[in-house]
Amino acid sequence: VGDSEQDGGEPFEPLPAGLDRNSSESCFTVDANSLRSANTPPRGGTVLGPASSRGLDPAKAAVVVPYHELRLVKEELREFDEQTQLDVREFRHRIAEAERELSGLLRSTAEFRKEVDDAEAKWHKHQNYKKVLMDAVQAALDSTKPSEPMEHAPHELLTDCFEKLHRLQNDMLE
């Protein structure tokens, strides 16, 4: 087998920097120094630990990886990728199904949501009206002079406000 062909006669894929094929082409070596960089993180060191000016001894830095082990890992990764793609398709199907169901729920609850919005608006309107009536009662009471007895307060205004408050509370309870 030549330098540019695999066992089956197919050409080898080019290797990234730091990887070399051994002479028997049954494995390749990884140069750990290739993983070092002068571009260190702010805290110092590298991914591999504290940086040294000379790096690692090339003989100690080389890790031998047999092709057959790499092929096993590659096959496991391929199977994992296939399962991941199946999972993605299944999740997309489930998401689409959930979106259809939610869309149906939105359509079926539109009338109910409108009723709730109307009831809430009516409640706020009643609350504002009640506040105005209470303010009118307070203004009528404040308009009486402290020296005058309560009987001299604008009786018609107070009676009218109390009747309206009573009707409003009955309406709100219904």
PDB file of C-alpha atoms in Angstrom:
ATOM      1  CA  VAL A   1       0.000   0.000   0.000  1.00  0.00           C
ATOM      2  CA  GLY A   2       1.439   3.301  -1.031  1.00  0.00           C
ATOM      3  CA  ASP A   3       1.655   6.523   0.962  1.00  0.00           C
ATOM      4  CA  SER A   4      -1.498   7.909  -0.620  1.00  0.00           C
ATOM      5  CA  GLU A   5      -3.738   4.807  -0.471  1.00  0.00           C
ATOM      6  CA  GLN A   6      -5.596   2.905   2.258  1.00  0.00           C
ATOM      7  CA  ASP A   7      -5.968  -0.874   2.616  1.00  0.00           C
ATOM      8  CA  GLY A   8      -8.801  -1.011   0.049  1.00  0.00           C
ATOM      9  CA  GLY A   9      -6.869   1.008  -2.556  1.00  0.00           C
ATOM     10  CA  GLU A  10      -8.789   4.219  -1.784  1.00  0.00           C
ATOM     11  CA  PRO A  11      -6.756   7.392  -1.298  1.00  0.00           C
ATOM     12  CA  PHE A  12      -6.045   8.564   2.263  1.00  0.00           C
ATOM     13  CA  GLU A  13      -7.759  11.714   3.416  1.00  0.00           C
ATOM     14  CA  PRO A  14      -5.284  14.521   4.113  1.00  0.00           C
ATOM     15  CA  LEU A  15      -4.359  14.740   7.784  1.00  0.00           C
ATOM     16  CA  PRO A  16      -4.463  17.946   9.826  1.00  0.00           C
ATOM     17  CA  ALA A  17      -1.261  19.494  11.142  1.00  0.00           C
ATOM     18  CA  GLY A  18       0.240  17.492  13.981  1.00  0.00           C
ATOM     19  CA  LEU A  19      -0.919  14.109  12.652  1.00  0.00           C
ATOM     20  CA  ASP A  20       1.413  11.783  10.761  1.00  0.00           C
ATOM     21  CA  ARG A  21       1.047   8.261   9.342  1.00  0.00           C
ATOM     22  CA  ASN A  22       3.636   5.805  10.516  1.00  0.00           C
ATOM     23  CA  SER A  23       5.713   3.882   8.033  1.00  0.00           C
ATOM     24  CA  SER A  24       3.628   0.683   8.316  1.00  0.00           C
ATOM     25  CA  GLU A  25       0.459   2.738   7.779  1.00  0.00           C
ATOM     26  CA  SER A  26      -1.325   0.727  10.475  1.00  0.00           C
ATOM     27  CA  CYS A  27      -1.600   3.745  12.744  1.00  0.00           C
ATOM     28  CA  PHE A  28      -0.811   7.405  12.957  1.00  0.00           C
ATOM     29  CA  THR A  29       0.814   9.575  15.596  1.00  0.00           C
ATOM     30  CA  VAL A  30      -0.489  12.725  17.201  1.00  0.00           C
ATOM     31  CA  ASP A  31       2.095  15.358  18.118  1.00  0.00           C
ATOM     32  CA  ALA A  32       0.895  16.896  21.413  1.00  0.00           C
ATOM     33  CA  ASN A  33       3.053  19.968  20.722  1.00  0.00           C
ATOM     34  CA  SER A  34       0.770  20.737  17.766  1.00  0.00           C
ATOM     35  CA  LEU A  35      -2.013  21.425  20.255  1.00  0.00           C
ATOM     36  CA  ARG A  36      -0.014  24.202  21.933  1.00  0.00           C
ATOM     37  CA  SER A  37      -0.265  27.830  20.993  1.00  0.00           C
ATOM     38  CA  ALA A  38       1.509  31.047  21.887  1.00  0.00           C
ATOM     39  CA  ASN A  39      -1.967  32.586  22.089  1.00  0.00           C
ATOM     40  CA  THR A  40      -2.534  31.768  25.775  1.00  0.00           C
ATOM     41  CA  PRO A  41      -5.670  32.474  27.785  1.00  0.00           C
ATOM     42  CA  PRO A  42      -5.580  35.477  30.169  1.00  0.00           C
ATOM     43  CA  ARG A  43      -4.961  33.242  33.183  1.00  0.00           C
ATOM     44  CA  GLY A  44      -1.870  31.752  31.543  1.00  0.00           C
ATOM     45  CA  GLY A  45      -1.104  28.260  30.331  1.00  0.00           C
ATOM     46  CA  THR A  46      -2.757  26.391  27.469  1.00  0.00           C
ATOM     47  CA  VAL A  47      -5.380  23.755  27.081  1.00  0.00           C
ATOM     48  CA  LEU A  48      -2.692  21.210  27.918  1.00  0.00           C
ATOM     49  CA  GLY A  49      -1.410  23.032  31.012  1.00  0.00           C
ATOM     50  CA  PRO A  50       1.257  25.647  31.722  1.00  0.00           C
ATOM     51  CA  ALA A  51       3.158  26.689  28.629  1.00  0.00           C
ATOM     52  CA  SER A  52       6.860  26.054  28.432  1.00  0.00           C
ATOM     53  CA  SER A  53       9.225  27.756  26.061  1.00  0.00           C
ATOM     54  CA  ARG A  54      10.572  24.475  24.643  1.00  0.00           C
ATOM     55  CA  GLY A  55       7.317  22.459  24.489  1.00  0.00           C
ATOM     56  CA  LEU A  56       7.258  18.706  25.034  1.00  0.00           C
ATOM     57  CA  ASP A  57       9.904  16.236  23.932  1.00  0.00           C
ATOM     58  CA  PRO A  58       8.644  14.973  20.516  1.00  0.00           C
ATOM     59  CA  ALA A  59       9.234  11.345  21.525  1.00  0.00           C
ATOM     60  CA  LYS A  60       7.110  11.752  24.657  1.00  0.00           C
ATOM     61  CA  ALA A  61       4.538  13.981  22.970  1.00  0.00           C
ATOM     62  CA  ALA A  62       3.610  11.495  20.223  1.00  0.00           C
ATOM     63  CA  VAL A  63       0.525   9.406  20.860  1.00  0.00           C
ATOM     64  CA  VAL A  64       0.061   6.340  18.646  1.00  0.00           C
ATOM     65  CA  VAL A  65      -3.511   5.694  17.447  1.00  0.00           C
ATOM     66  CA  PRO A  66      -4.113   2.451  15.505  1.00  0.00           C
ATOM     67  CA  TYR A  67      -6.352   2.758  12.430  1.00  0.00           C
ATOM     68  CA  HIS A  68      -8.602  -0.128  13.427  1.00  0.00           C
ATOM     69  CA  GLU A  69      -9.455   1.619  16.723  1.00  0.00           C
ATOM     70  CA  LEU A  70     -10.092   4.844  14.868  1.00  0.00           C
ATOM     71  CA  ARG A  71     -12.369   3.029  12.418  1.00  0.00           C
ATOM     72  CA  LEU A  72     -14.367   1.581  15.342  1.00  0.00           C
ATOM     73  CA  VAL A  73     -14.771   5.048  16.836  1.00  0.00           C
ATOM     74  CA  LYS A  74     -15.671   6.455  13.412  1.00  0.00           C
ATOM     75  CA  GLU A  75     -18.370   3.782  12.979  1.00  0.00           C
ATOM     76  CA  GLU A  76     -19.759   4.518  16.455  1.00  0.00           C
ATOM     77  CA  LEU A  77     -19.872   8.232  15.574  1.00  0.00           C
ATOM     78  CA  ARG A  78     -21.629   7.474  12.284  1.00  0.00           C
ATOM     79  CA  GLU A  79     -24.244   5.361  14.102  1.00  0.00           C
ATOM     80  CA  PHE A  80     -24.635   8.095  16.700  1.00  0.00           C
ATOM     81  CA  ASP A  81     -25.124  10.678  13.923  1.00  0.00           C
ATOM     82  CA  GLU A  82     -27.775   8.485  12.267  1.00  0.00           C
ATOM     83  CA  GLN A  83     -29.631   8.081  15.580  1.00  0.00           C
ATOM     84  CA  THR A  84     -29.362  11.830  16.162  1.00  0.00           C
ATOM     85  CA  GLN A  85     -30.882  12.524  12.736  1.00  0.00           C
ATOM     86  CA  LEU A  86     -33.734  10.113  13.496  1.00  0.00           C
ATOM     87  CA  ASP A  87     -34.293  11.874  16.827  1.00  0.00           C
ATOM     88  CA  VAL A  88     -34.283  15.272  15.098  1.00  0.00           C
ATOM     89  CA  ARG A  89     -36.920  14.104  12.610  1.00  0.00           C
ATOM     90  CA  GLU A  90     -39.047  12.683  15.425  1.00  0.00           C
ATOM     91  CA  PHE A  91     -38.786  15.889  17.463  1.00  0.00           C
ATOM     92  CA  ARG A  92     -39.666  18.014  14.419  1.00  0.00           C
ATOM     93  CA  HIS A  93     -42.730  15.827  13.874  1.00  0.00           C
ATOM     94  CA  ARG A  94     -43.719  16.164  17.544  1.00  0.00           C
ATOM     95  CA  ILE A  95     -43.206  19.944  17.434  1.00  0.00           C
ATOM     96  CA  ALA A  96     -45.373  20.245  14.309  1.00  0.00           C
ATOM     97  CA  GLU A  97     -48.061  18.127  15.984  1.00  0.00           C
ATOM     98  CA  ALA A  98     -47.953  20.296  19.119  1.00  0.00           C
ATOM     99  CA  GLU A  99     -48.178  23.458  17.006  1.00  0.00           C
ATOM    100  CA  ARG A 100     -51.267  22.082  15.216  1.00  0.00           C
ATOM    101  CA  GLU A 101     -52.857  21.235  18.558  1.00  0.00           C
ATOM    102  CA  LEU A 102     -52.050  24.683  19.983  1.00  0.00           C
ATOM    103  CA  SER A 103     -53.447  26.343  16.880  1.00  0.00           C
ATOM    104  CA  GLY A 104     -56.688  24.401  17.302  1.00  0.00           C
ATOM    105  CA  LEU A 105     -56.858  25.386  20.972  1.00  0.00           C
ATOM    106  CA  LEU A 106     -56.370  29.033  20.055  1.00  0.00           C
ATOM    107  CA  ARG A 107     -59.232  28.855  17.566  1.00  0.00           C
ATOM    108  CA  SER A 108     -61.548  27.003  19.953  1.00  0.00           C
ATOM    109  CA  THR A 109     -60.882  29.369  22.869  1.00  0.00           C
ATOM    110  CA  ALA A 110     -61.072  32.626  20.909  1.00  0.00           C
ATOM    111  CA  GLU A 111     -64.669  33.319  21.955  1.00  0.00           C
ATOM    112  CA  PHE A 112     -63.946  32.477  25.589  1.00  0.00           C
ATOM    113  CA  ARG A 113     -60.864  34.714  25.626  1.00  0.00           C
ATOM    114  CA  LYS A 114     -62.967  37.558  24.176  1.00  0.00           C
ATOM    115  CA  GLU A 115     -65.562  37.061  26.938  1.00  0.00           C
ATOM    116  CA  VAL A 116     -62.820  37.178  29.558  1.00  0.00           C
ATOM    117  CA  ASP A 117     -61.373  40.368  28.035  1.00  0.00           C
ATOM    118  CA  ASP A 118     -64.861  41.949  27.966  1.00  0.00           C
ATOM    119  CA  ALA A 119     -65.524  40.949  31.585  1.00  0.00           C
ATOM    120  CA  GLU A 120     -62.183  42.373  32.646  1.00  0.00           C
ATOM    121  CA  ALA A 121     -62.875  45.652  30.826  1.00  0.00           C
ATOM    122  CA  LYS A 122     -66.332  45.826  32.448  1.00  0.00           C
ATOM    123  CA  TRP A 123     -64.814  45.171  35.877  1.00  0.00           C
ATOM    124  CA  HIS A 124     -62.257  47.986  35.367  1.00  0.00           C
ATOM    125  CA  LYS A 125     -65.077  50.296  34.234  1.00  0.00           C
ATOM    126  CA  HIS A 126     -67.087  49.459  37.389  1.00  0.00           C
ATOM    127  CA  GLN A 127     -64.018  49.989  39.572  1.00  0.00           C
ATOM    128  CA  ASN A 128     -63.427  53.412  38.027  1.00  0.00           C
ATOM    129  CA  TYR A 129     -67.117  54.322  38.426  1.00  0.00           C
ATOM    130  CA  LYS A 130     -67.043  53.180  42.064  1.00  0.00           C
ATOM    131  CA  LYS A 131     -63.985  55.345  42.703  1.00  0.00           C
ATOM    132  CA  VAL A 132     -65.733  58.368  41.158  1.00  0.00           C
ATOM    133  CA  LEU A 133     -68.805  57.782  43.360  1.00  0.00           C
ATOM    134  CA  MET A 134     -66.668  57.388  46.457  1.00  0.00           C
ATOM    135  CA  ASP A 135     -64.805  60.580  45.594  1.00  0.00           C
ATOM    136  CA  ALA A 136     -68.177  62.376  45.153  1.00  0.00           C
ATOM    137  CA  VAL A 137     -69.329  61.178  48.585  1.00  0.00           C
ATOM    138  CA  GLN A 138     -66.065  62.342  50.094  1.00  0.00           C
ATOM    139  CA  ALA A 139     -66.368  65.733  48.349  1.00  0.00           C
ATOM    140  CA  ALA A 140     -69.937  66.141  49.655  1.00  0.00           C
ATOM    141  CA  LEU A 141     -68.800  65.334  53.163  1.00  0.00           C
ATOM    142  CA  ASP A 142     -65.824  67.679  52.878  1.00  0.00           C
ATOM    143  CA  SER A 143     -68.088  70.498  51.672  1.00  0.00           C
ATOM    144  CA  THR A 144     -69.968  70.622  54.973  1.00  0.00           C
ATOM    145  CA  LYS A 145     -68.662  73.105  57.468  1.00  0.00           C
ATOM    146  CA  PRO A 146     -67.263  71.585  60.642  1.00  0.00           C
ATOM    147  CA  SER A 147     -69.611  73.758  62.705  1.00  0.00           C
ATOM    148  CA  GLU A 148     -72.700  72.450  60.908  1.00  0.00           C
ATOM    149  CA  PRO A 149     -74.213  69.137  61.883  1.00  0.00           C
ATOM    150  CA  MET A 150     -74.195  66.271  59.394  1.00  0.00           C
ATOM    151  CA  GLU A 151     -77.832  66.917  58.521  1.00  0.00           C
ATOM    152  CA  HIS A 152     -76.831  70.040  56.649  1.00  0.00           C
ATOM    153  CA  ALA A 153     -74.633  68.097  54.155  1.00  0.00           C
ATOM    154  CA  PRO A 154     -75.988  68.024  50.601  1.00  0.00           C
ATOM    155  CA  HIS A 155     -78.457  65.250  51.393  1.00  0.00           C
ATOM    156  CA  GLU A 156     -79.679  64.694  47.833  1.00  0.00           C
ATOM    157  CA  LEU A 157     -76.120  64.241  46.548  1.00  0.00           C
ATOM    158  CA  LEU A 158     -75.233  61.749  49.284  1.00  0.00           C
ATOM    159  CA  THR A 159     -78.428  59.755  48.782  1.00  0.00           C
ATOM    160  CA  ASP A 160     -77.905  59.648  45.034  1.00  0.00           C
ATOM    161  CA  CYS A 161     -74.262  58.488  45.414  1.00  0.00           C
ATOM    162  CA  PHE A 162     -75.173  55.814  47.959  1.00  0.00           C
ATOM    163  CA  GLU A 163     -77.942  54.461  45.708  1.00  0.00           C
ATOM    164  CA  LYS A 164     -75.570  54.333  42.749  1.00  0.00           C
ATOM    165  CA  LEU A 165     -72.914  52.583  44.845  1.00  0.00           C
ATOM    166  CA  HIS A 166     -75.470  50.027  46.003  1.00  0.00           C
ATOM    167  CA  ARG A 167     -76.619  49.336  42.401  1.00  0.00           C
ATOM    168  CA  LEU A 168     -73.001  49.101  41.239  1.00  0.00           C
ATOM    169  CA  GLN A 169     -72.112  46.561  43.931  1.00  0.00           C
ATOM    170  CA  ASN A 170     -75.170  44.476  43.038  1.00  0.00           C
ATOM    171  CA  ASP A 171     -74.207  44.602  39.349  1.00  0.00           C
ATOM    172  CA  MET A 172     -70.655  43.535  40.165  1.00  0.00           C
ATOM    173  CA  LEU A 173     -71.856  40.576  42.231  1.00  0.00           C
ATOM    174  CA  GLU A 174     -74.079  39.290  39.428  1.00  0.00           C
TER     175      GLU A 174
END
